[in-house]
């Protein structure tokens, strides 16, 4: 390989690897397998070894394991960030109290406060301005996450003038409110579903609890992303070389008066019994808080007494945490049922005698998969322990063996689909069982129709899941193509059920809703081809893949008749997806559905937008678009592609044209100049097209 070729390949690999890293670490999605990633990385390493002067300082080969967090600056803490000793019982606390009395006598007080379940943060303020926010790290040094922390609304960037020291440090906990967590995780689930991921993959990618989500968020490199996932913070400890108070309780009040968010839930406790009282109160009250706590922190109030007590190697002797036991309920397993998802994935569910746990009634618990049932060695009518843990869906953590009847039978996993009786399959290395009967299994069929009408697909939002279910159950639709044969009369006469298994109600549609549904169905005929393709629900064909297929084949006819190799040869379309697409069209039932969609006038080919001309004027030349133009960058890119240009995302010696707009980065411009790349303006590009 000569040097010119090396430049081009290195650029190409760098762009690709950076993209994969970004998707993996920031968007939590893998575009390629680890093995494929390593192959590309090795190739880049080899080239950089051969042409060392071409190796960029920020090359993906230089990031340890590609971990984005490694890119945060590491900062040494002025005062080490210690952890606390844990206690779990009243006896432990009384022992702690006795140790303290032995050391400093009887005259002291405690402050009891909540132990927030988040991530510790240390904020440094200089002359009232937030200078630095550093994570705990290993306690000695942590990551500088200032840009991310600045997105947290309750953390002041600049304090109003006040009586604070020129420099001080304040520590606290960053966390995510429970409601924010639920909302964002739901959103993430929907996005993953639309991308075609199956249940197991989704479960892996969803955040397990608010703490986990907060920590994933704080580690993001792009603070714009962080701002989209609102975090919050409580501050609970002040460090300053010049003392501002002689005790912790006053410090909390003072910190609050400077503009910091200090929790209202703390209390001065003269005796350990008062601490125990506080702990008991909050054991009940915690479910009413909008955020998670996992215990109570107890600190000796007076600073001189804290100093006298000192530290052990890892923890202060003047403070301790009391951890609440994870709430646990005991109940009876009534039966195990099995749910079938859109993709055919089977999820076993434990149906329980209703029991109150952490403020809600629990009737069901997820059993995840066959391995979990085996791990628990679950038997029929077992007395089980249920916990909520950090997760929202309760889970069974154990079985009370003493209460198991001698003749109780072991719960055996089903072999056939509970809905259609097809023999289930379990692929090697897969934890889940699947029902392979995708064209004959009710919940899978209904799920496909629901996916079809979804917002990012055909966007028939006037039609809900319950109406779809009703239409399906009454035999009025068997697949999504039948939606186009519905009429007013059928819809007005439809009776369907709403609500869950425990409380079902009968409903019918009003004239206005019927009209909305019919209008929505009609409007969907204008939805572009690429979205029709996505809506069809071919496994693993998410939005991006659908767009690629549409662009490559231009119309349904060509895609339908494409051979496997042709589909597989499209850039970034792997074997698995290509196989799914190919086999989808070999199935005559699918072909009949597509034919019906065609007959009803859905978009079956890419439609050129008005005013955009297709030509080969740019004849395979490469273009990079940078800066601000009179049209959006996306439009500009589209015009280039439609006229035969190729888009690249980095400046290299091989780049033919850099289209430079306003406010483009000076470094890029310089690099292009140095490499002798032709730099053109928006109007020069337009001239090339005329
Ligand atoms: S005081 C030396 N107060 O718990 C005193 N910590 O296991 C250090 N935490 O790393 C901490 N709420 O992340 C303190 N009200 C609170 C707290 C709290 C949560 C966390 C903190 C710390 C860990 C100790």
XYZ file of C-alpha atoms and ligand atoms in Angstrom:
714
model
C 0.000 0.000 0.000
C 1.441 3.406 -0.900
C 1.174 6.389 1.363
C -1.737 7.968 -0.457
C -3.742 4.794 -0.168
C -2.799 4.525 3.502
C -4.091 8.046 4.211
C -7.376 7.173 2.665
C -7.785 3.839 4.447
C -6.725 5.298 7.806
C -9.295 8.063 7.444
C -11.955 5.595 6.488
C -11.171 3.297 9.410
C -11.007 6.196 11.871
C -14.397 7.505 10.819
C -15.920 4.044 11.046
C -14.400 3.147 14.398
C -15.340 6.480 15.923
C -18.872 5.969 14.767
C -19.057 2.452 16.205
C -17.592 3.689 19.488
C -20.068 6.511 19.665
C -22.979 4.184 19.064
C -21.674 1.642 21.546
C -20.719 3.873 24.440
C -23.039 6.798 24.015
C -26.137 5.414 22.339
C -25.715 1.948 23.890
C -26.145 0.086 20.627
C -23.778 -2.207 18.736
C -23.724 -1.711 14.997
C -21.223 -4.536 14.468
C -19.947 -7.481 16.475
C -16.992 -7.122 18.862
C -15.029 -9.363 16.584
C -15.660 -7.205 13.526
C -14.752 -4.138 15.559
C -11.467 -5.669 16.675
C -10.610 -6.601 13.101
C -10.989 -2.993 11.978
C -9.049 -1.738 14.984
C -6.204 -4.188 14.285
C -6.076 -3.071 10.661
C -5.769 0.528 11.787
C -3.047 -0.409 14.265
C -1.124 -2.176 11.519
C -1.344 0.818 9.204
C -0.318 3.241 11.955
C 2.612 1.004 12.716
C 3.666 1.012 9.092
C 3.092 4.754 8.621
C 3.685 6.186 12.120
C 3.561 9.807 10.921
C -0.037 9.285 9.799
C -1.234 8.211 13.246
C -3.488 10.904 14.727
C -3.087 11.754 18.415
C -6.758 11.073 18.995
C -6.839 7.898 16.930
C -9.310 5.231 18.116
C -6.266 2.976 18.632
C -5.145 5.239 21.458
C -8.304 4.996 23.508
C -8.010 2.179 26.000
C -10.654 -0.359 25.093
C -12.430 2.483 23.327
C -13.846 3.583 26.645
C -15.139 7.078 26.328
C -14.893 7.683 30.070
C -11.144 7.443 29.714
C -11.304 10.712 27.866
C -12.349 12.682 30.925
C -9.462 14.479 32.558
C -8.394 12.782 35.755
C -8.214 15.129 38.748
C -6.714 14.487 42.175
C -9.051 15.284 45.075
C -7.836 17.931 47.482
C -9.515 16.000 50.319
C -9.848 12.259 49.606
C -13.398 11.068 48.967
C -13.959 8.369 51.549
C -16.735 5.882 51.859
C -18.737 5.028 54.969
C -18.966 1.940 57.116
C -22.307 0.163 56.784
C -24.690 -1.041 59.472
C -27.881 -3.000 59.066
C -29.381 -3.288 62.555
C -30.156 -1.364 65.738
C -27.506 -3.389 67.544
C -24.868 -2.273 65.053
C -25.905 1.328 65.674
C -25.770 1.001 69.432
C -22.313 -0.476 69.114
C -21.270 2.493 66.938
C -22.703 4.850 69.567
C -20.816 3.085 72.357
C -17.524 3.333 70.462
C -18.017 7.052 70.080
C -18.957 7.565 73.737
C -15.855 5.682 74.771
C -13.724 7.995 72.703
C -15.269 11.457 73.281
C -17.655 11.019 76.216
C -21.385 11.679 76.442
C -21.640 15.249 75.232
C -22.206 15.217 71.533
C -25.015 15.161 68.988
C -25.691 13.381 65.729
C -27.100 14.594 62.465
C -29.199 11.991 60.700
C -29.802 12.488 56.984
C -30.918 10.461 54.007
C -28.499 8.296 52.075
C -29.277 9.200 48.479
C -28.803 6.415 45.973
C -26.789 8.111 43.265
C -23.212 9.065 42.468
C -20.963 11.099 44.708
C -19.722 14.378 43.237
C -17.275 16.979 44.465
C -17.780 20.587 43.346
C -15.073 23.222 43.680
C -16.100 26.867 43.788
C -13.614 29.699 43.380
C -14.899 33.210 44.082
C -18.419 31.850 43.857
C -17.919 30.305 40.424
C -18.193 26.587 39.764
C -14.677 25.678 38.684
C -14.710 21.927 38.659
C -16.972 18.923 39.192
C -15.172 15.660 39.812
C -16.544 12.158 40.346
C -15.372 10.065 43.241
C -13.284 7.721 41.073
C -11.061 5.649 43.326
C -11.412 8.168 46.157
C -8.000 9.711 45.464
C -8.675 10.930 41.955
C -11.767 11.091 39.801
C -13.036 12.210 36.384
C -13.544 15.871 35.578
C -17.199 15.960 34.474
C -17.714 19.717 34.815
C -19.405 20.202 31.425
C -21.935 17.485 32.203
C -22.602 18.681 35.742
C -23.259 22.169 34.395
C -26.396 20.782 32.723
C -27.904 20.079 36.155
C -30.288 22.917 36.845
C -30.082 22.812 40.629
C -26.289 23.219 40.668
C -25.390 26.924 40.550
C -22.725 27.990 38.013
C -22.242 31.245 39.860
C -23.334 32.002 43.402
C -24.883 35.362 44.207
C -22.541 37.599 46.207
C -22.373 36.263 49.750
C -20.289 35.440 52.718
C -18.538 32.339 51.396
C -14.781 31.597 51.328
C -12.817 32.397 48.156
C -12.350 28.715 47.606
C -14.361 25.807 48.976
C -15.496 22.356 48.024
C -19.004 21.008 48.420
C -19.913 17.365 48.022
C -23.147 15.662 47.312
C -24.987 13.084 45.316
C -26.167 13.222 41.708
C -29.300 11.243 41.014
C -32.237 10.862 38.659
C -35.840 11.277 39.803
C -37.887 8.076 39.607
C -40.394 9.633 37.208
C -37.713 10.873 34.834
C -36.174 7.424 34.870
C -39.436 5.720 34.005
C -40.232 8.178 31.227
C -36.808 7.987 29.607
C -36.535 4.228 29.895
C -39.977 3.849 28.285
C -38.833 6.097 25.470
C -35.657 4.081 25.057
C -37.676 0.859 24.972
C -39.863 2.210 22.175
C -36.834 3.322 20.172
C -35.205 -0.080 20.559
C -38.413 -1.833 19.579
C -38.629 0.277 16.471
C -35.073 -0.613 15.603
C -36.190 -4.234 15.519
C -34.358 -5.452 18.632
C -35.880 -8.444 20.326
C -37.000 -8.620 23.973
C -33.749 -10.003 25.253
C -31.638 -7.397 23.509
C -33.951 -4.666 24.755
C -33.819 -5.951 28.334
C -30.046 -5.835 28.148
C -29.926 -2.265 26.909
C -32.533 -0.733 29.207
C -31.250 0.922 32.352
C -31.867 -1.217 35.407
C -32.582 1.560 37.906
C -32.323 5.347 38.286
C -28.799 5.126 39.765
C -27.591 3.169 36.802
C -29.172 5.635 34.402
C -27.685 8.616 36.248
C -24.238 7.085 36.162
C -24.508 6.200 32.453
C -25.615 9.747 31.776
C -22.822 11.437 33.684
C -20.248 9.427 31.739
C -21.482 10.658 28.395
C -18.983 12.617 26.368
C -21.564 14.860 24.767
C -23.078 17.193 27.327
C -25.931 17.986 24.935
C -26.973 14.368 25.415
C -26.659 14.758 29.177
C -28.955 17.760 29.076
C -31.653 15.577 27.500
C -31.647 13.269 30.506
C -32.307 15.575 33.439
C -30.317 14.822 36.559
C -30.563 16.436 39.963
C -28.311 16.769 42.999
C -28.411 17.127 46.776
C -25.367 18.591 48.481
C -24.416 17.286 51.904
C -20.882 18.138 52.885
C -18.806 21.295 52.950
C -14.994 21.431 52.927
C -13.123 24.653 53.323
C -9.705 25.661 54.665
C -11.348 28.636 56.341
C -14.112 27.259 58.601
C -17.600 28.622 57.993
C -19.251 26.950 60.978
C -18.211 24.750 63.869
C -20.640 21.970 63.120
C -22.190 20.033 60.246
C -25.799 21.000 60.960
C -25.015 24.717 60.655
C -22.957 24.036 57.519
C -25.967 22.469 55.821
C -28.061 25.542 56.644
C -25.302 27.855 55.426
C -24.792 25.899 52.185
C -28.477 26.186 51.544
C -28.384 29.955 52.116
C -25.607 30.259 49.489
C -27.954 28.781 46.913
C -27.190 25.044 47.066
C -29.911 22.429 47.036
C -29.772 20.740 50.420
C -32.396 18.129 51.216
C -34.999 19.126 53.825
C -34.870 15.668 55.325
C -32.204 15.876 58.016
C -32.441 16.152 61.764
C -30.282 16.985 64.762
C -30.414 13.941 67.064
C -29.190 14.289 70.659
C -29.265 10.518 71.295
C -28.889 7.341 69.244
C -32.571 6.586 70.010
C -33.498 9.728 68.102
C -31.443 8.431 65.189
C -33.298 5.112 65.354
C -36.595 7.003 65.363
C -35.506 8.945 62.232
C -34.551 5.674 60.519
C -37.960 4.154 61.316
C -39.839 7.188 60.050
C -38.044 7.214 56.739
C -38.389 3.504 56.244
C -42.087 4.282 55.684
C -41.679 7.721 54.195
C -39.151 6.702 51.533
C -41.817 5.449 49.164
C -43.292 8.952 49.050
C -40.004 10.506 47.957
C -39.607 11.085 44.228
C -36.085 9.638 44.293
C -34.385 6.541 45.635
C -32.639 6.362 48.988
C -30.940 3.261 50.279
C -30.484 4.190 53.905
C -29.646 6.902 56.414
C -26.269 8.539 57.061
C -25.393 9.366 60.661
C -22.702 11.952 61.362
C -21.313 13.362 64.617
C -22.277 17.017 64.413
C -19.370 18.911 65.952
C -16.256 19.357 63.763
C -13.772 19.311 66.673
C -15.284 16.072 67.879
C -15.106 14.689 64.319
C -11.410 15.548 64.297
C -10.885 13.897 67.632
C -12.519 10.697 66.408
C -10.503 10.681 63.169
C -10.437 8.081 60.443
C -9.655 4.473 59.821
C -7.869 3.670 56.557
C -11.022 3.907 54.493
C -13.801 5.459 56.524
C -14.375 8.198 59.088
C -14.970 7.042 62.681
C -17.467 9.879 63.183
C -19.969 8.745 60.578
C -21.701 5.584 59.499
C -24.471 4.568 57.168
C -27.505 2.524 58.033
C -28.727 0.544 55.034
C -32.377 -0.354 54.685
C -32.963 -3.949 53.840
C -34.422 -4.329 50.402
C -38.129 -4.647 50.950
C -39.233 -8.190 50.622
C -42.668 -9.804 50.636
C -43.693 -13.400 51.119
C -46.463 -14.770 48.959
C -47.766 -17.802 47.144
C -46.982 -18.792 43.574
C -50.331 -19.502 41.939
C -49.143 -20.456 38.503
C -46.576 -19.677 35.852
C -47.927 -18.248 32.611
C -46.073 -17.432 29.421
C -46.276 -14.278 27.318
C -45.515 -14.158 23.620
C -44.019 -10.951 22.216
C -44.132 -9.468 18.712
C -40.937 -11.254 17.764
C -42.144 -14.571 19.199
C -39.940 -14.310 22.300
C -41.467 -16.129 25.279
C -41.378 -14.576 28.750
C -42.414 -16.683 31.751
C -44.406 -14.775 34.361
C -45.077 -15.794 37.957
C -48.708 -15.126 38.940
C -48.799 -14.494 42.672
C -51.342 -14.123 45.427
C -51.520 -10.288 45.591
C -49.216 -8.853 48.242
C -48.230 -5.336 49.294
C -44.590 -4.460 48.567
C -42.981 -1.018 48.840
C -46.311 0.732 48.480
C -47.753 -1.182 45.521
C -49.691 -4.404 45.182
C -47.676 -7.055 43.430
C -49.556 -9.706 41.470
C -46.925 -10.768 38.981
C -43.176 -11.142 38.835
C -40.960 -11.694 35.830
C -39.174 -15.007 35.654
C -37.071 -13.886 32.641
C -36.357 -17.274 31.050
C -36.078 -21.040 31.547
C -32.671 -20.763 33.242
C -34.122 -18.527 35.949
C -36.869 -21.042 36.740
C -34.214 -23.700 36.998
C -31.959 -21.509 39.137
C -34.810 -20.957 41.600
C -35.734 -24.615 41.369
C -39.315 -23.410 41.367
C -42.062 -25.869 42.321
C -45.810 -25.513 41.940
C -47.489 -23.527 44.753
C -44.167 -22.583 46.288
C -44.081 -19.888 48.963
C -41.785 -17.314 47.376
C -39.872 -14.189 48.448
C -40.418 -11.182 46.217
C -38.207 -8.098 46.085
C -38.310 -4.904 44.113
C -34.612 -4.256 44.449
C -33.460 -1.379 42.316
C -35.632 -2.560 39.484
C -39.199 -1.661 38.751
C -40.540 -5.111 37.930
C -40.519 -7.235 41.059
C -38.610 -10.457 40.987
C -38.609 -13.692 42.907
C -35.411 -13.909 44.918
C -35.969 -17.208 46.658
C -38.274 -19.962 47.794
C -39.245 -20.940 51.346
C -38.252 -24.596 51.161
C -39.665 -25.384 54.600
C -43.145 -24.701 53.333
C -42.887 -26.809 50.192
C -45.176 -29.859 50.179
C -43.409 -33.168 49.714
C -45.367 -33.994 46.605
C -45.079 -30.596 44.922
C -44.140 -30.916 41.270
C -41.289 -28.963 39.746
C -42.309 -26.154 37.377
C -41.388 -27.401 33.936
C -40.897 -25.024 31.065
C -43.443 -25.255 28.296
C -42.417 -26.982 25.107
C -45.157 -25.526 22.911
C -46.409 -21.997 22.334
C -49.252 -21.169 24.767
C -51.044 -19.279 22.001
C -50.667 -21.448 18.913
C -49.223 -24.705 20.180
C -46.203 -24.624 17.876
C -43.062 -26.367 19.152
C -40.843 -23.697 20.708
C -37.249 -23.167 19.611
C -34.229 -22.108 21.560
C -31.117 -21.257 19.612
C -27.758 -22.128 21.022
C -26.418 -19.380 23.237
C -29.833 -17.724 23.452
C -31.503 -17.476 26.857
C -34.974 -17.134 25.392
C -37.349 -19.569 23.771
C -39.097 -18.422 20.607
C -42.299 -19.401 18.881
C -41.272 -19.745 15.234
C -44.831 -19.545 13.926
C -44.571 -15.878 13.004
C -47.359 -16.040 10.443
C -49.849 -17.967 12.511
C -49.387 -16.990 16.149
C -51.930 -14.474 17.425
C -49.847 -12.150 19.643
C -47.112 -12.070 17.020
C -49.596 -11.208 14.311
C -51.262 -8.529 16.424
C -47.840 -7.191 17.377
C -46.895 -6.834 13.725
C -50.022 -4.801 13.034
C -49.317 -2.595 16.048
C -45.803 -2.037 14.773
C -47.158 -1.202 11.298
C -49.416 1.594 12.581
C -46.694 3.015 14.901
C -45.635 6.635 14.783
C -42.327 6.017 13.064
C -43.898 3.552 10.675
C -47.255 4.352 8.998
C -48.287 6.712 11.783
C -51.956 5.709 11.950
C -52.260 7.022 15.488
C -56.037 7.201 15.459
C -55.986 3.401 15.646
C -55.018 2.002 19.044
C -53.711 -1.392 20.126
C -57.069 -2.314 21.646
C -58.991 -1.577 18.445
C -56.441 -3.594 16.479
C -56.868 -6.455 18.915
C -60.669 -6.262 18.616
C -60.569 -6.223 14.819
C -58.193 -9.145 14.824
C -60.199 -11.218 17.296
C -63.373 -10.697 15.300
C -61.584 -11.881 12.165
C -61.967 -8.495 10.472
C -58.238 -8.181 9.867
C -55.631 -10.936 9.703
C -52.620 -8.791 8.840
C -51.768 -5.140 8.286
C -52.718 -5.137 4.614
C -56.327 -5.817 5.651
C -56.473 -2.407 7.332
C -56.899 -0.922 3.876
C -60.138 -2.829 3.377
C -61.893 -1.568 6.484
C -64.930 0.600 6.073
C -67.150 2.784 8.205
C -69.809 0.187 8.795
C -67.423 -2.480 10.023
C -65.768 -0.064 12.408
C -69.040 1.326 13.785
C -70.280 -2.171 14.567
C -67.094 -3.280 16.271
C -67.191 -4.140 19.963
C -63.871 -4.683 21.685
C -62.429 -5.053 25.193
C -60.187 -2.658 27.075
C -58.332 -2.993 30.386
C -56.143 -5.773 31.746
C -57.029 -9.352 32.616
C -58.435 -8.384 36.012
C -60.787 -5.701 34.792
C -62.102 -5.834 31.274
C -64.640 -3.409 29.823
C -66.510 -3.446 26.546
C -66.107 -0.511 24.165
C -67.206 0.550 20.726
C -66.107 3.382 18.453
C -67.910 6.692 18.036
C -68.561 8.096 14.576
C -65.835 10.719 14.982
C -63.189 8.152 15.955
C -64.182 5.965 13.029
C -63.695 8.893 10.663
C -60.302 9.646 12.229
C -59.223 6.052 11.770
C -60.294 5.993 8.134
C -58.580 9.349 7.519
C -55.415 8.049 9.172
C -55.431 4.929 7.021
C -55.950 7.003 3.898
C -53.178 9.438 4.840
C -50.773 6.537 5.367
C -50.857 5.883 1.630
C -48.608 8.921 1.267
C -45.994 7.659 3.731
C -42.641 7.325 1.873
C -41.441 3.952 0.631
C -38.633 3.637 3.179
C -41.111 3.879 6.037
C -43.455 1.374 4.394
C -40.489 -0.963 4.303
C -39.773 -0.356 7.976
C -43.453 -0.785 8.863
C -43.552 -4.229 7.280
C -41.716 -5.483 10.328
C -39.098 -7.711 8.735
C -36.969 -8.889 11.674
C -33.961 -6.644 12.342
C -34.995 -4.173 9.654
C -35.070 -0.993 11.692
C -35.410 2.522 10.334
C -31.810 2.840 9.209
C -31.687 -0.492 7.426
C -35.024 0.237 5.745
C -33.662 3.544 4.471
C -30.549 1.855 3.106
C -32.566 -0.820 1.354
C -34.919 1.761 -0.119
C -32.071 3.888 -1.385
C -30.264 0.962 -2.876
C -33.145 -0.759 -4.596
C -35.299 2.310 -5.243
C -38.496 0.237 -5.379
C -40.254 -2.788 -3.929
C -40.092 -4.719 -7.177
C -36.288 -4.647 -7.268
C -35.967 -5.489 -3.583
C -38.415 -8.356 -3.850
C -36.450 -9.980 -6.637
C -32.961 -9.278 -5.323
C -30.821 -12.326 -4.592
C -29.221 -12.915 -1.228
C -25.715 -11.903 -2.303
C -26.898 -8.570 -3.694
C -28.638 -7.681 -0.422
C -25.663 -8.835 1.587
C -23.302 -6.701 -0.489
C -24.936 -3.461 0.588
C -22.620 -1.588 2.888
C -23.311 -2.359 6.574
C -26.076 -4.880 5.879
C -24.937 -8.046 7.575
C -25.688 -11.640 6.773
C -28.431 -12.005 9.368
C -30.440 -9.023 8.124
C -29.861 -9.921 4.468
C -31.121 -13.435 5.184
C -34.233 -12.117 6.918
C -35.048 -9.779 4.031
C -34.433 -12.425 1.397
C -36.548 -15.069 3.123
C -39.333 -12.618 3.886
C -39.992 -12.212 0.182
C -39.687 -15.936 -0.558
C -42.738 -16.561 1.649
C -45.810 -16.490 -0.494
C -48.001 -15.148 2.342
C -45.749 -12.103 2.614
C -45.830 -11.630 -1.133
C -49.634 -11.644 -1.041
C -49.564 -8.978 1.691
C -47.183 -6.804 -0.320
C -49.362 -7.197 -3.412
C -52.380 -6.032 -1.469
C -50.473 -2.991 -0.182
C -49.512 -2.212 -3.779
C -53.110 -2.522 -4.945
C -54.207 -0.067 -2.282
C -51.770 2.528 -3.525
C -49.080 2.621 -0.823
C -45.740 4.089 -1.840
C -43.717 1.337 -3.423
C -40.792 3.343 -4.729
C -38.604 6.255 -3.772
C -40.228 9.449 -4.926
C -37.958 12.238 -6.030
C -38.839 15.378 -4.191
C -39.841 18.258 -6.390
C -36.999 20.513 -7.404
C -34.359 17.888 -6.644
C -32.838 16.661 -9.844
C -31.120 13.357 -10.217
C -28.035 13.341 -12.409
C -24.514 11.993 -12.548
C -22.954 15.427 -12.827
C -20.795 14.945 -9.748
C -19.506 11.706 -11.259
C -18.359 9.726 -8.229
C -16.258 12.548 -6.754
C -16.006 12.755 -2.984
C -17.465 15.652 -1.008
C -17.308 16.858 2.545
C -19.906 19.370 3.718
C -19.025 21.649 6.598
C -20.449 24.854 8.063
C -23.761 26.647 7.684
C -25.527 27.117 4.330
C -28.715 28.704 3.008
C -30.233 25.200 2.964
C -29.847 22.598 5.715
C -26.751 20.418 5.661
C -28.962 17.368 5.234
C -30.564 18.852 2.131
C -27.153 19.743 0.764
C -25.971 16.158 1.304
C -29.035 14.771 -0.374
C -28.463 16.950 -3.446
C -24.858 15.765 -3.672
C -25.830 12.116 -3.421
C -28.679 12.447 -5.906
C -26.279 13.881 -8.436
C -23.761 11.127 -8.164
C -21.413 12.582 -5.529
C -20.044 10.533 -2.635
C -20.121 11.886 0.890
C -17.218 11.411 3.274
C -16.931 12.632 6.841
C -13.260 13.529 7.241
C -10.724 15.632 5.388
C -8.042 13.531 3.745
C -5.718 13.820 0.781
C -8.224 11.819 -1.195
C -11.090 14.247 -0.717
C -12.089 15.907 -3.986
C -14.167 18.824 -2.713
C -14.728 20.507 0.596
C -17.995 22.457 0.435
C -17.358 25.242 2.923
C -20.181 27.182 4.537
C -20.239 29.905 7.157
C -18.738 29.239 10.585
C -16.870 26.125 9.531
C -14.069 24.981 11.829
C -10.726 26.685 11.045
C -8.813 23.445 11.653
C -10.711 21.585 8.986
C -10.126 24.454 6.575
C -6.416 24.485 7.324
C -6.103 20.746 6.930
C -7.919 20.852 3.595
C -5.647 23.672 2.456
C -2.520 21.801 3.572
C -3.619 18.699 1.712
C -4.449 20.673 -1.408
C -8.158 19.799 -1.339
C -10.363 21.981 -3.566
C -12.520 24.188 -1.401
C -15.784 25.351 -2.947
C -18.722 27.466 -1.783
C -22.420 26.668 -1.905
C -22.882 28.686 -5.099
C -19.909 26.986 -6.757
C -21.524 23.631 -5.990
C -24.756 24.849 -7.538
C -22.851 25.933 -10.636
C -21.411 22.453 -10.964
C -24.955 21.152 -11.092
C -26.203 23.567 -13.710
S -21.362 11.716 53.644
C -17.020 11.085 54.794
N -23.945 11.919 53.280
O -22.781 7.282 50.379
C -18.441 11.299 54.521
N -22.744 10.393 51.909
O -21.023 5.033 51.457
C -18.796 10.983 53.148
N -24.117 9.227 50.251
O -19.706 8.075 48.913
C -20.139 10.943 52.684
N -26.026 10.179 50.774
O -21.823 8.788 47.695
C -22.797 11.316 52.894
N -26.253 12.230 53.032
C -25.115 11.633 52.644
C -25.088 10.679 51.601
C -23.865 10.090 51.266
C -25.421 9.310 49.968
C -23.167 8.322 49.551
C -21.905 8.989 49.086
C -20.791 8.242 49.753
C -21.432 6.946 50.119
C -20.785 6.373 51.343
